[in-house]
Amino acid sequence: MKKTMLKRLLSALLCLLMLLGAFASCNGNKNTTEETTVAENTADDVDPNALTLDHYRIIVSYKIKDDLRDSARRMVSLLQAYTGKDVMLREDDITAEDASYKEILIGATNRAASAESLAGIESGYVIQNKGGTIIINGVDELATADAVEYFIHNIIRKTGDPQGTISLANDFVLKQPYTDVDLKNTPYTIVYSATLDDSVDTTYANNGIDYEVQLAMDLRDLLMDCGANVTVTTDAAAPVANEILLGSTNREENTAFLKSLDYTQYGTGYVNGKIVIAGHGPATTAMAGKLFKTILSKGTTVSLAPVGARSNGNWILSLPEYEGGVLVSVSECYYNEMLYYIAGTTQEEYEAYAAKLEGLGYTKTFENEIEANYFDCYETKKIRVYMSYSANEKVTRLFVGDPDDVEYPQSSTEKYQKVTDMSITQLQLDYNTNSGGMGYVMTLEDGSFFLIDSGSTTNASAASKGLTNNDRVRIWNTLNKLNKRPDGKIVIRGWLITHCHADHINVFRKFCEVYGQKVTIEKYYECVVPSSVAYNSKNPDFHMAAGRVEKAKNQVKGGFDYVALHTGMKFYQYGLNFEILFTIEDHFPSRLHYFNDASTVFRMTVPDQSDDGKCQVLITGDLFTQGSKKLLQRYTAATLKSDILQVSHHGNQGASKAFYRTVAPSTCFWPCSQSSFEELVSGIGTTSYYVIDRYIYTELGVKEHYTNSDYAVQLPLPYAVGYARRFALPTTDQYP
């Protein structure tokens, strides 16, 4: 990540480009020109001229297509981040007569310099500084987009300074020719890593193969449909002359290609007769695969650069350097955030980075400490860095995004009149018509509510019998029964979804559809799992990506705001403290194998004025084995010990015995039917979770167990054993 290393990478890249030309004439592939990279001037070998970029405007053709327009917009965003000023993006129908601005010409504009720049160029792109006019152009829009990416990463980011000045000689010219690769008439072998999952587990309907494997199959089918001779194998096989390398393999060409990319980049390349399609992780490799399919859509003779790189246009690229440790990988998060995973670092290096951010003008907006785990958030107007350090792992995680894209949790600050005592109510759910479920209502001191999960809708078996699930009505009746607000309004401060399996989110959606105009829902909380992260996890679900949550939002009066969650966040809501202990992001860089392990785990605490202590409730969602293992690696009983525990995954295969022993609750919520509970704890089963459930029931010392099929149960907070209140509610609307 260091600037000096980046300069060395640029020099190495230029050398690589010249060396690769020697390989272009073999294997039936034709290099369209004898030139390789021609650089009359580069930023490394001449005295640079300083160009102040806030004196520029970016010009594109009015005919420009979306992909190239996105590249231009990404440059605008980066220039604005560097200069702190608005940078204009204009179409070429405006005149060039305004002498107060110089121009950066991207693509085939109507300016004469754009056409002149391509004179004698048969393939690839050119970047040129012609008397202060910067020209970025290619033989087509794909090549031009490659050129824009090169300019962003190798000129702006590597030579730019915080004042928005770059180093670029006045007569700078960089020409990058491409190689034409005939995929139809030259046999190719598609190669992916032997470490990937390439077998379908038929015990889970949605489980399959890893993304890179699926991409290999897709490309094989596309090429074979065009008459190509293509085979697929893993990198355990010996290398052959013509290969298409997907993701990260053990091939030298793959390694060299990835070294030439920044961790925010992905792309395609042609190295030693081999095509590389890759990024630093599944998310960016997925983007590279999409890019190559776009290239392939133009024909089976593809034109490739040694390195044709891209970046996600929504990601923040101007991240201050973290000094220390090893940047292992990056992953996409939802809401356009990126996660940087830095291993082998120290607390001192973490604190130095925090001080660096403050020195660069970032404002500290949050801090927290849980045992030897540290969490901080720093922001500018356009960049937010949420960061954490785990002493046990010696790992720093940086979550980088735009604060305008999504909210982080905020504590309630306004004064309020207490109208009721706090409580937690486990919702009653109808197990005769659904496939399971889980839901909790937190009653806050001002009479408002905070909800956790919900339940499932009508399952296929019930539907075939003409039965309908009405648990949305039960939630409505429960809220009205518990409502103590003087104005009688139902105000839901937040609705938190632990993970988006149907039995946790579907009733929320139906509730919004039926009662959205009768209630206020202020916030929607979820650590959303990107599809690329959970691509091959067992039984994934993507309600957010499918637009179902947005539909629910539009059905609620006034809508609601989205709130992102990361481990370590804490917030306060009208007497109740929330603290996030675990999210999907704690698995990274390991792949997610079980979607249940994407569950957000959090604790809620209530001050106990009687003995100056606190009452703690621990919600685990459907936490699975690996998730509970990571929690135990990070926290001790000082954090996990709780008075009230929600047993994970409805009592089915979930958290470990060691996890439950550490939590040591006195009261357990079992989000399952009474009959299922009795079977799970009976001791008749020999599978691991039956044994663990029996342990919880007979050996852990739990004093109370509550299921949720026959009644709702309300526990006043802080809670003393024996003071629970049970009530059953019908599935007909009692509060029209």
mmCIF file with all atom_site columns, N, CA and C in Angstrom, residues 56-105:
data_model
loop_
_atom_site.group_PDB
_atom_site.id
_atom_site.type_symbol
_atom_site.label_atom_id
_atom_site.label_alt_id
_atom_site.label_comp_id
_atom_site.label_asym_id
_atom_site.label_entity_id
_atom_site.label_seq_id
_atom_site.pdbx_PDB_ins_code
_atom_site.Cartn_x
_atom_site.Cartn_y
_atom_site.Cartn_z
_atom_site.occupancy
_atom_site.B_iso_or_equiv
_atom_site.pdbx_formal_charge
_atom_site.auth_seq_id
_atom_site.auth_comp_id
_atom_site.auth_asym_id
_atom_site.auth_atom_id
_atom_site.pdbx_PDB_model_num
ATOM 1   N N  . TYR A 1 56  ? -9.441  21.643 -14.254 1.00 0.00 ? 56  TYR A N  1
ATOM 2   C CA . TYR A 1 56  ? -9.845  20.837 -15.402 1.00 0.00 ? 56  TYR A CA 1
ATOM 3   C C  . TYR A 1 56  ? -11.331 20.502 -15.338 1.00 0.00 ? 56  TYR A C  1
ATOM 4   N N  . ARG A 1 57  ? -11.892 20.257 -16.506 1.00 0.00 ? 57  ARG A N  1
ATOM 5   C CA . ARG A 1 57  ? -13.206 19.635 -16.598 1.00 0.00 ? 57  ARG A CA 1
ATOM 6   C C  . ARG A 1 57  ? -13.065 18.418 -17.501 1.00 0.00 ? 57  ARG A C  1
ATOM 7   N N  . ILE A 1 58  ? -13.887 17.402 -17.258 1.00 0.00 ? 58  ILE A N  1
ATOM 8   C CA . ILE A 1 58  ? -13.817 16.154 -18.010 1.00 0.00 ? 58  ILE A CA 1
ATOM 9   C C  . ILE A 1 58  ? -14.865 16.188 -19.113 1.00 0.00 ? 58  ILE A C  1
ATOM 10  N N  . ILE A 1 59  ? -14.423 15.893 -20.327 1.00 0.00 ? 59  ILE A N  1
ATOM 11  C CA . ILE A 1 59  ? -15.296 15.949 -21.502 1.00 0.00 ? 59  ILE A CA 1
ATOM 12  C C  . ILE A 1 59  ? -15.467 14.538 -22.068 1.00 0.00 ? 59  ILE A C  1
ATOM 13  N N  . VAL A 1 60  ? -16.719 14.146 -22.303 1.00 0.00 ? 60  VAL A N  1
ATOM 14  C CA . VAL A 1 60  ? -17.021 12.861 -22.931 1.00 0.00 ? 60  VAL A CA 1
ATOM 15  C C  . VAL A 1 60  ? -17.968 13.104 -24.102 1.00 0.00 ? 60  VAL A C  1
ATOM 16  N N  . SER A 1 61  ? -18.068 12.130 -24.979 1.00 0.00 ? 61  SER A N  1
ATOM 17  C CA . SER A 1 61  ? -18.999 12.238 -26.095 1.00 0.00 ? 61  SER A CA 1
ATOM 18  C C  . SER A 1 61  ? -20.432 12.149 -25.602 1.00 0.00 ? 61  SER A C  1
ATOM 19  N N  . TYR A 1 62  ? -21.316 12.874 -26.250 1.00 0.00 ? 62  TYR A N  1
ATOM 20  C CA . TYR A 1 62  ? -22.726 12.777 -25.878 1.00 0.00 ? 62  TYR A CA 1
ATOM 21  C C  . TYR A 1 62  ? -23.299 11.409 -26.241 1.00 0.00 ? 62  TYR A C  1
ATOM 22  N N  . LYS A 1 63  ? -22.563 10.628 -27.043 1.00 0.00 ? 63  LYS A N  1
ATOM 23  C CA . LYS A 1 63  ? -22.995 9.285  -27.435 1.00 0.00 ? 63  LYS A CA 1
ATOM 24  C C  . LYS A 1 63  ? -22.419 8.204  -26.508 1.00 0.00 ? 63  LYS A C  1
ATOM 25  N N  . ILE A 1 64  ? -21.735 8.605  -25.468 1.00 0.00 ? 64  ILE A N  1
ATOM 26  C CA . ILE A 1 64  ? -21.036 7.654  -24.610 1.00 0.00 ? 64  ILE A CA 1
ATOM 27  C C  . ILE A 1 64  ? -22.001 6.646  -24.002 1.00 0.00 ? 64  ILE A C  1
ATOM 28  N N  . LYS A 1 65  ? -21.545 5.390  -23.843 1.00 0.00 ? 65  LYS A N  1
ATOM 29  C CA . LYS A 1 65  ? -22.367 4.337  -23.247 1.00 0.00 ? 65  LYS A CA 1
ATOM 30  C C  . LYS A 1 65  ? -22.126 4.272  -21.743 1.00 0.00 ? 65  LYS A C  1
ATOM 31  N N  . ASP A 1 66  ? -22.999 3.510  -21.086 1.00 0.00 ? 66  ASP A N  1
ATOM 32  C CA . ASP A 1 66  ? -23.035 3.546  -19.625 1.00 0.00 ? 66  ASP A CA 1
ATOM 33  C C  . ASP A 1 66  ? -21.724 3.113  -18.982 1.00 0.00 ? 66  ASP A C  1
ATOM 34  N N  . ASP A 1 67  ? -21.068 2.049  -19.489 1.00 0.00 ? 67  ASP A N  1
ATOM 35  C CA . ASP A 1 67  ? -19.857 1.538  -18.845 1.00 0.00 ? 67  ASP A CA 1
ATOM 36  C C  . ASP A 1 67  ? -18.755 2.595  -18.836 1.00 0.00 ? 67  ASP A C  1
ATOM 37  N N  . LEU A 1 68  ? -18.540 3.249  -19.964 1.00 0.00 ? 68  LEU A N  1
ATOM 38  C CA . LEU A 1 68  ? -17.506 4.275  -20.020 1.00 0.00 ? 68  LEU A CA 1
ATOM 39  C C  . LEU A 1 68  ? -17.926 5.506  -19.229 1.00 0.00 ? 68  LEU A C  1
ATOM 40  N N  . ARG A 1 69  ? -19.200 5.834  -19.252 1.00 0.00 ? 69  ARG A N  1
ATOM 41  C CA . ARG A 1 69  ? -19.665 6.968  -18.442 1.00 0.00 ? 69  ARG A CA 1
ATOM 42  C C  . ARG A 1 69  ? -19.403 6.699  -16.958 1.00 0.00 ? 69  ARG A C  1
ATOM 43  N N  . ASP A 1 70  ? -19.588 5.435  -16.527 1.00 0.00 ? 70  ASP A N  1
ATOM 44  C CA . ASP A 1 70  ? -19.295 5.082  -15.139 1.00 0.00 ? 70  ASP A CA 1
ATOM 45  C C  . ASP A 1 70  ? -17.817 5.283  -14.825 1.00 0.00 ? 70  ASP A C  1
ATOM 46  N N  . SER A 1 71  ? -16.951 4.923  -15.769 1.00 0.00 ? 71  SER A N  1
ATOM 47  C CA . SER A 1 71  ? -15.514 5.135  -15.571 1.00 0.00 ? 71  SER A CA 1
ATOM 48  C C  . SER A 1 71  ? -15.207 6.620  -15.422 1.00 0.00 ? 71  SER A C  1
ATOM 49  N N  . ALA A 1 72  ? -15.830 7.439  -16.261 1.00 0.00 ? 72  ALA A N  1
ATOM 50  C CA . ALA A 1 72  ? -15.624 8.889  -16.172 1.00 0.00 ? 72  ALA A CA 1
ATOM 51  C C  . ALA A 1 72  ? -16.128 9.431  -14.844 1.00 0.00 ? 72  ALA A C  1
ATOM 52  N N  . ARG A 1 73  ? -17.252 8.936  -14.395 1.00 0.00 ? 73  ARG A N  1
ATOM 53  C CA . ARG A 1 73  ? -17.794 9.384  -13.104 1.00 0.00 ? 73  ARG A CA 1
ATOM 54  C C  . ARG A 1 73  ? -16.881 8.979  -11.956 1.00 0.00 ? 73  ARG A C  1
ATOM 55  N N  . ARG A 1 74  ? -16.272 7.796  -12.078 1.00 0.00 ? 74  ARG A N  1
ATOM 56  C CA . ARG A 1 74  ? -15.334 7.361  -11.044 1.00 0.00 ? 74  ARG A CA 1
ATOM 57  C C  . ARG A 1 74  ? -14.144 8.309  -10.982 1.00 0.00 ? 74  ARG A C  1
ATOM 58  N N  . MET A 1 75  ? -13.666 8.771  -12.132 1.00 0.00 ? 75  MET A N  1
ATOM 59  C CA . MET A 1 75  ? -12.578 9.735  -12.138 1.00 0.00 ? 75  MET A CA 1
ATOM 60  C C  . MET A 1 75  ? -13.014 11.049 -11.495 1.00 0.00 ? 75  MET A C  1
ATOM 61  N N  . VAL A 1 76  ? -14.228 11.465 -11.796 1.00 0.00 ? 76  VAL A N  1
ATOM 62  C CA . VAL A 1 76  ? -14.754 12.693 -11.180 1.00 0.00 ? 76  VAL A CA 1
ATOM 63  C C  . VAL A 1 76  ? -14.762 12.567 -9.660  1.00 0.00 ? 76  VAL A C  1
ATOM 64  N N  . SER A 1 77  ? -15.258 11.434 -9.161  1.00 0.00 ? 77  SER A N  1
ATOM 65  C CA . SER A 1 77  ? -15.321 11.230 -7.717  1.00 0.00 ? 77  SER A CA 1
ATOM 66  C C  . SER A 1 77  ? -13.945 11.275 -7.078  1.00 0.00 ? 77  SER A C  1
ATOM 67  N N  . LEU A 1 78  ? -12.977 10.650 -7.739  1.00 0.00 ? 78  LEU A N  1
ATOM 68  C CA . LEU A 1 78  ? -11.624 10.630 -7.196  1.00 0.00 ? 78  LEU A CA 1
ATOM 69  C C  . LEU A 1 78  ? -11.019 12.034 -7.212  1.00 0.00 ? 78  LEU A C  1
ATOM 70  N N  . LEU A 1 79  ? -11.210 12.774 -8.295  1.00 0.00 ? 79  LEU A N  1
ATOM 71  C CA . LEU A 1 79  ? -10.668 14.128 -8.368  1.00 0.00 ? 79  LEU A CA 1
ATOM 72  C C  . LEU A 1 79  ? -11.310 15.022 -7.310  1.00 0.00 ? 79  LEU A C  1
ATOM 73  N N  . GLN A 1 80  ? -12.597 14.836 -7.087  1.00 0.00 ? 80  GLN A N  1
ATOM 74  C CA . GLN A 1 80  ? -13.262 15.636 -6.048  1.00 0.00 ? 80  GLN A CA 1
ATOM 75  C C  . GLN A 1 80  ? -12.728 15.291 -4.668  1.00 0.00 ? 80  GLN A C  1
ATOM 76  N N  . ALA A 1 81  ? -12.428 14.006 -4.445  1.00 0.00 ? 81  ALA A N  1
ATOM 77  C CA . ALA A 1 81  ? -11.856 13.606 -3.159  1.00 0.00 ? 81  ALA A CA 1
ATOM 78  C C  . ALA A 1 81  ? -10.466 14.215 -2.961  1.00 0.00 ? 81  ALA A C  1
ATOM 79  N N  . TYR A 1 82  ? -9.677  14.292 -4.050  1.00 0.00 ? 82  TYR A N  1
ATOM 80  C CA . TYR A 1 82  ? -8.328  14.847 -3.951  1.00 0.00 ? 82  TYR A CA 1
ATOM 81  C C  . TYR A 1 82  ? -8.349  16.371 -3.818  1.00 0.00 ? 82  TYR A C  1
ATOM 82  N N  . THR A 1 83  ? -9.214  17.014 -4.578  1.00 0.00 ? 83  THR A N  1
ATOM 83  C CA . THR A 1 83  ? -9.170  18.478 -4.617  1.00 0.00 ? 83  THR A CA 1
ATOM 84  C C  . THR A 1 83  ? -10.089 19.133 -3.603  1.00 0.00 ? 83  THR A C  1
ATOM 85  N N  . GLY A 1 84  ? -11.099 18.377 -3.132  1.00 0.00 ? 84  GLY A N  1
ATOM 86  C CA . GLY A 1 84  ? -12.083 18.974 -2.239  1.00 0.00 ? 84  GLY A CA 1
ATOM 87  C C  . GLY A 1 84  ? -13.009 19.939 -2.943  1.00 0.00 ? 84  GLY A C  1
ATOM 88  N N  . LYS A 1 85  ? -13.003 19.926 -4.280  1.00 0.00 ? 85  LYS A N  1
ATOM 89  C CA . LYS A 1 85  ? -13.827 20.847 -5.062  1.00 0.00 ? 85  LYS A CA 1
ATOM 90  C C  . LYS A 1 85  ? -14.656 20.067 -6.068  1.00 0.00 ? 85  LYS A C  1
ATOM 91  N N  . ASP A 1 86  ? -15.721 20.679 -6.536  1.00 0.00 ? 86  ASP A N  1
ATOM 92  C CA . ASP A 1 86  ? -16.533 20.061 -7.568  1.00 0.00 ? 86  ASP A CA 1
ATOM 93  C C  . ASP A 1 86  ? -15.749 20.001 -8.879  1.00 0.00 ? 86  ASP A C  1
ATOM 94  N N  . VAL A 1 87  ? -15.767 18.845 -9.526  1.00 0.00 ? 87  VAL A N  1
ATOM 95  C CA . VAL A 1 87  ? -15.132 18.662 -10.824 1.00 0.00 ? 87  VAL A CA 1
ATOM 96  C C  . VAL A 1 87  ? -16.234 18.393 -11.834 1.00 0.00 ? 87  VAL A C  1
ATOM 97  N N  . MET A 1 88  ? -16.232 19.146 -12.919 1.00 0.00 ? 88  MET A N  1
ATOM 98  C CA . MET A 1 88  ? -17.319 19.057 -13.888 1.00 0.00 ? 88  MET A CA 1
ATOM 99  C C  . MET A 1 88  ? -17.118 17.908 -14.855 1.00 0.00 ? 88  MET A C  1
ATOM 100 N N  . LEU A 1 89  ? -18.191 17.150 -15.104 1.00 0.00 ? 89  LEU A N  1
ATOM 101 C CA . LEU A 1 89  ? -18.245 16.160 -16.173 1.00 0.00 ? 89  LEU A CA 1
ATOM 102 C C  . LEU A 1 89  ? -19.246 16.684 -17.193 1.00 0.00 ? 89  LEU A C  1
ATOM 103 N N  . ARG A 1 90  ? -18.760 16.937 -18.405 1.00 0.00 ? 90  ARG A N  1
ATOM 104 C CA . ARG A 1 90  ? -19.608 17.551 -19.423 1.00 0.00 ? 90  ARG A CA 1
ATOM 105 C C  . ARG A 1 90  ? -19.541 16.744 -20.727 1.00 0.00 ? 90  ARG A C  1
ATOM 106 N N  . GLU A 1 91  ? -20.628 16.773 -21.461 1.00 0.00 ? 91  GLU A N  1
ATOM 107 C CA . GLU A 1 91  ? -20.628 16.178 -22.790 1.00 0.00 ? 91  GLU A CA 1
ATOM 108 C C  . GLU A 1 91  ? -20.013 17.159 -23.786 1.00 0.00 ? 91  GLU A C  1
ATOM 109 N N  . ASP A 1 92  ? -19.577 16.648 -24.942 1.00 0.00 ? 92  ASP A N  1
ATOM 110 C CA . ASP A 1 92  ? -18.767 17.450 -25.853 1.00 0.00 ? 92  ASP A CA 1
ATOM 111 C C  . ASP A 1 92  ? -19.568 18.436 -26.699 1.00 0.00 ? 92  ASP A C  1
ATOM 112 N N  . ASP A 1 93  ? -20.855 18.588 -26.384 1.00 0.00 ? 93  ASP A N  1
ATOM 113 C CA . ASP A 1 93  ? -21.613 19.601 -27.125 1.00 0.00 ? 93  ASP A CA 1
ATOM 114 C C  . ASP A 1 93  ? -21.371 21.004 -26.575 1.00 0.00 ? 93  ASP A C  1
ATOM 115 N N  . ILE A 1 94  ? -20.637 21.106 -25.441 1.00 0.00 ? 94  ILE A N  1
ATOM 116 C CA . ILE A 1 94  ? -20.252 22.434 -24.964 1.00 0.00 ? 94  ILE A CA 1
ATOM 117 C C  . ILE A 1 94  ? -18.980 22.856 -25.687 1.00 0.00 ? 94  ILE A C  1
ATOM 118 N N  . THR A 1 95  ? -18.736 24.147 -25.745 1.00 0.00 ? 95  THR A N  1
ATOM 119 C CA . THR A 1 95  ? -17.566 24.648 -26.475 1.00 0.00 ? 95  THR A CA 1
ATOM 120 C C  . THR A 1 95  ? -16.324 24.543 -25.621 1.00 0.00 ? 95  THR A C  1
ATOM 121 N N  . ALA A 1 96  ? -15.190 24.577 -26.269 1.00 0.00 ? 96  ALA A N  1
ATOM 122 C CA . ALA A 1 96  ? -13.904 24.516 -25.577 1.00 0.00 ? 96  ALA A CA 1
ATOM 123 C C  . ALA A 1 96  ? -13.313 25.913 -25.396 1.00 0.00 ? 96  ALA A C  1
ATOM 124 N N  . GLU A 1 97  ? -14.134 26.949 -25.545 1.00 0.00 ? 97  GLU A N  1
ATOM 125 C CA . GLU A 1 97  ? -13.604 28.305 -25.569 1.00 0.00 ? 97  GLU A CA 1
ATOM 126 C C  . GLU A 1 97  ? -13.384 28.907 -24.186 1.00 0.00 ? 97  GLU A C  1
ATOM 127 N N  . ASP A 1 98  ? -13.928 28.270 -23.141 1.00 0.00 ? 98  ASP A N  1
ATOM 128 C CA . ASP A 1 98  ? -13.778 28.805 -21.788 1.00 0.00 ? 98  ASP A CA 1
ATOM 129 C C  . ASP A 1 98  ? -12.335 28.587 -21.349 1.00 0.00 ? 98  ASP A C  1
ATOM 130 N N  . ALA A 1 99  ? -11.547 29.637 -21.400 1.00 0.00 ? 99  ALA A N  1
ATOM 131 C CA . ALA A 1 99  ? -10.105 29.528 -21.131 1.00 0.00 ? 99  ALA A CA 1
ATOM 132 C C  . ALA A 1 99  ? -9.794  29.284 -19.665 1.00 0.00 ? 99  ALA A C  1
ATOM 133 N N  . SER A 1 100 ? -10.789 29.442 -18.783 1.00 0.00 ? 100 SER A N  1
ATOM 134 C CA . SER A 1 100 ? -10.529 29.234 -17.357 1.00 0.00 ? 100 SER A CA 1
ATOM 135 C C  . SER A 1 100 ? -10.409 27.756 -17.010 1.00 0.00 ? 100 SER A C  1
ATOM 136 N N  . TYR A 1 101 ? -10.816 26.884 -17.932 1.00 0.00 ? 101 TYR A N  1
ATOM 137 C CA . TYR A 1 101 ? -10.729 25.447 -17.703 1.00 0.00 ? 101 TYR A CA 1
ATOM 138 C C  . TYR A 1 101 ? -9.923  24.779 -18.806 1.00 0.00 ? 101 TYR A C  1
ATOM 139 N N  . LYS A 1 102 ? -9.083  23.836 -18.388 1.00 0.00 ? 102 LYS A N  1
ATOM 140 C CA . LYS A 1 102 ? -8.484  22.919 -19.338 1.00 0.00 ? 102 LYS A CA 1
ATOM 141 C C  . LYS A 1 102 ? -9.339  21.655 -19.373 1.00 0.00 ? 102 LYS A C  1
ATOM 142 N N  . GLU A 1 103 ? -9.042  20.771 -20.314 1.00 0.00 ? 103 GLU A N  1
ATOM 143 C CA . GLU A 1 103 ? -9.932  19.642 -20.513 1.00 0.00 ? 103 GLU A CA 1
ATOM 144 C C  . GLU A 1 103 ? -9.191  18.311 -20.439 1.00 0.00 ? 103 GLU A C  1
ATOM 145 N N  . ILE A 1 104 ? -9.908  17.332 -19.881 1.00 0.00 ? 104 ILE A N  1
ATOM 146 C CA . ILE A 1 104 ? -9.511  15.926 -19.957 1.00 0.00 ? 104 ILE A CA 1
ATOM 147 C C  . ILE A 1 104 ? -10.510 15.267 -20.890 1.00 0.00 ? 104 ILE A C  1
ATOM 148 N N  . LEU A 1 105 ? -10.035 14.827 -22.040 1.00 0.00 ? 105 LEU A N  1
ATOM 149 C CA . LEU A 1 105 ? -10.904 14.250 -23.064 1.00 0.00 ? 105 LEU A CA 1
ATOM 150 C C  . LEU A 1 105 ? -10.921 12.732 -22.922 1.00 0.00 ? 105 LEU A C  1
#
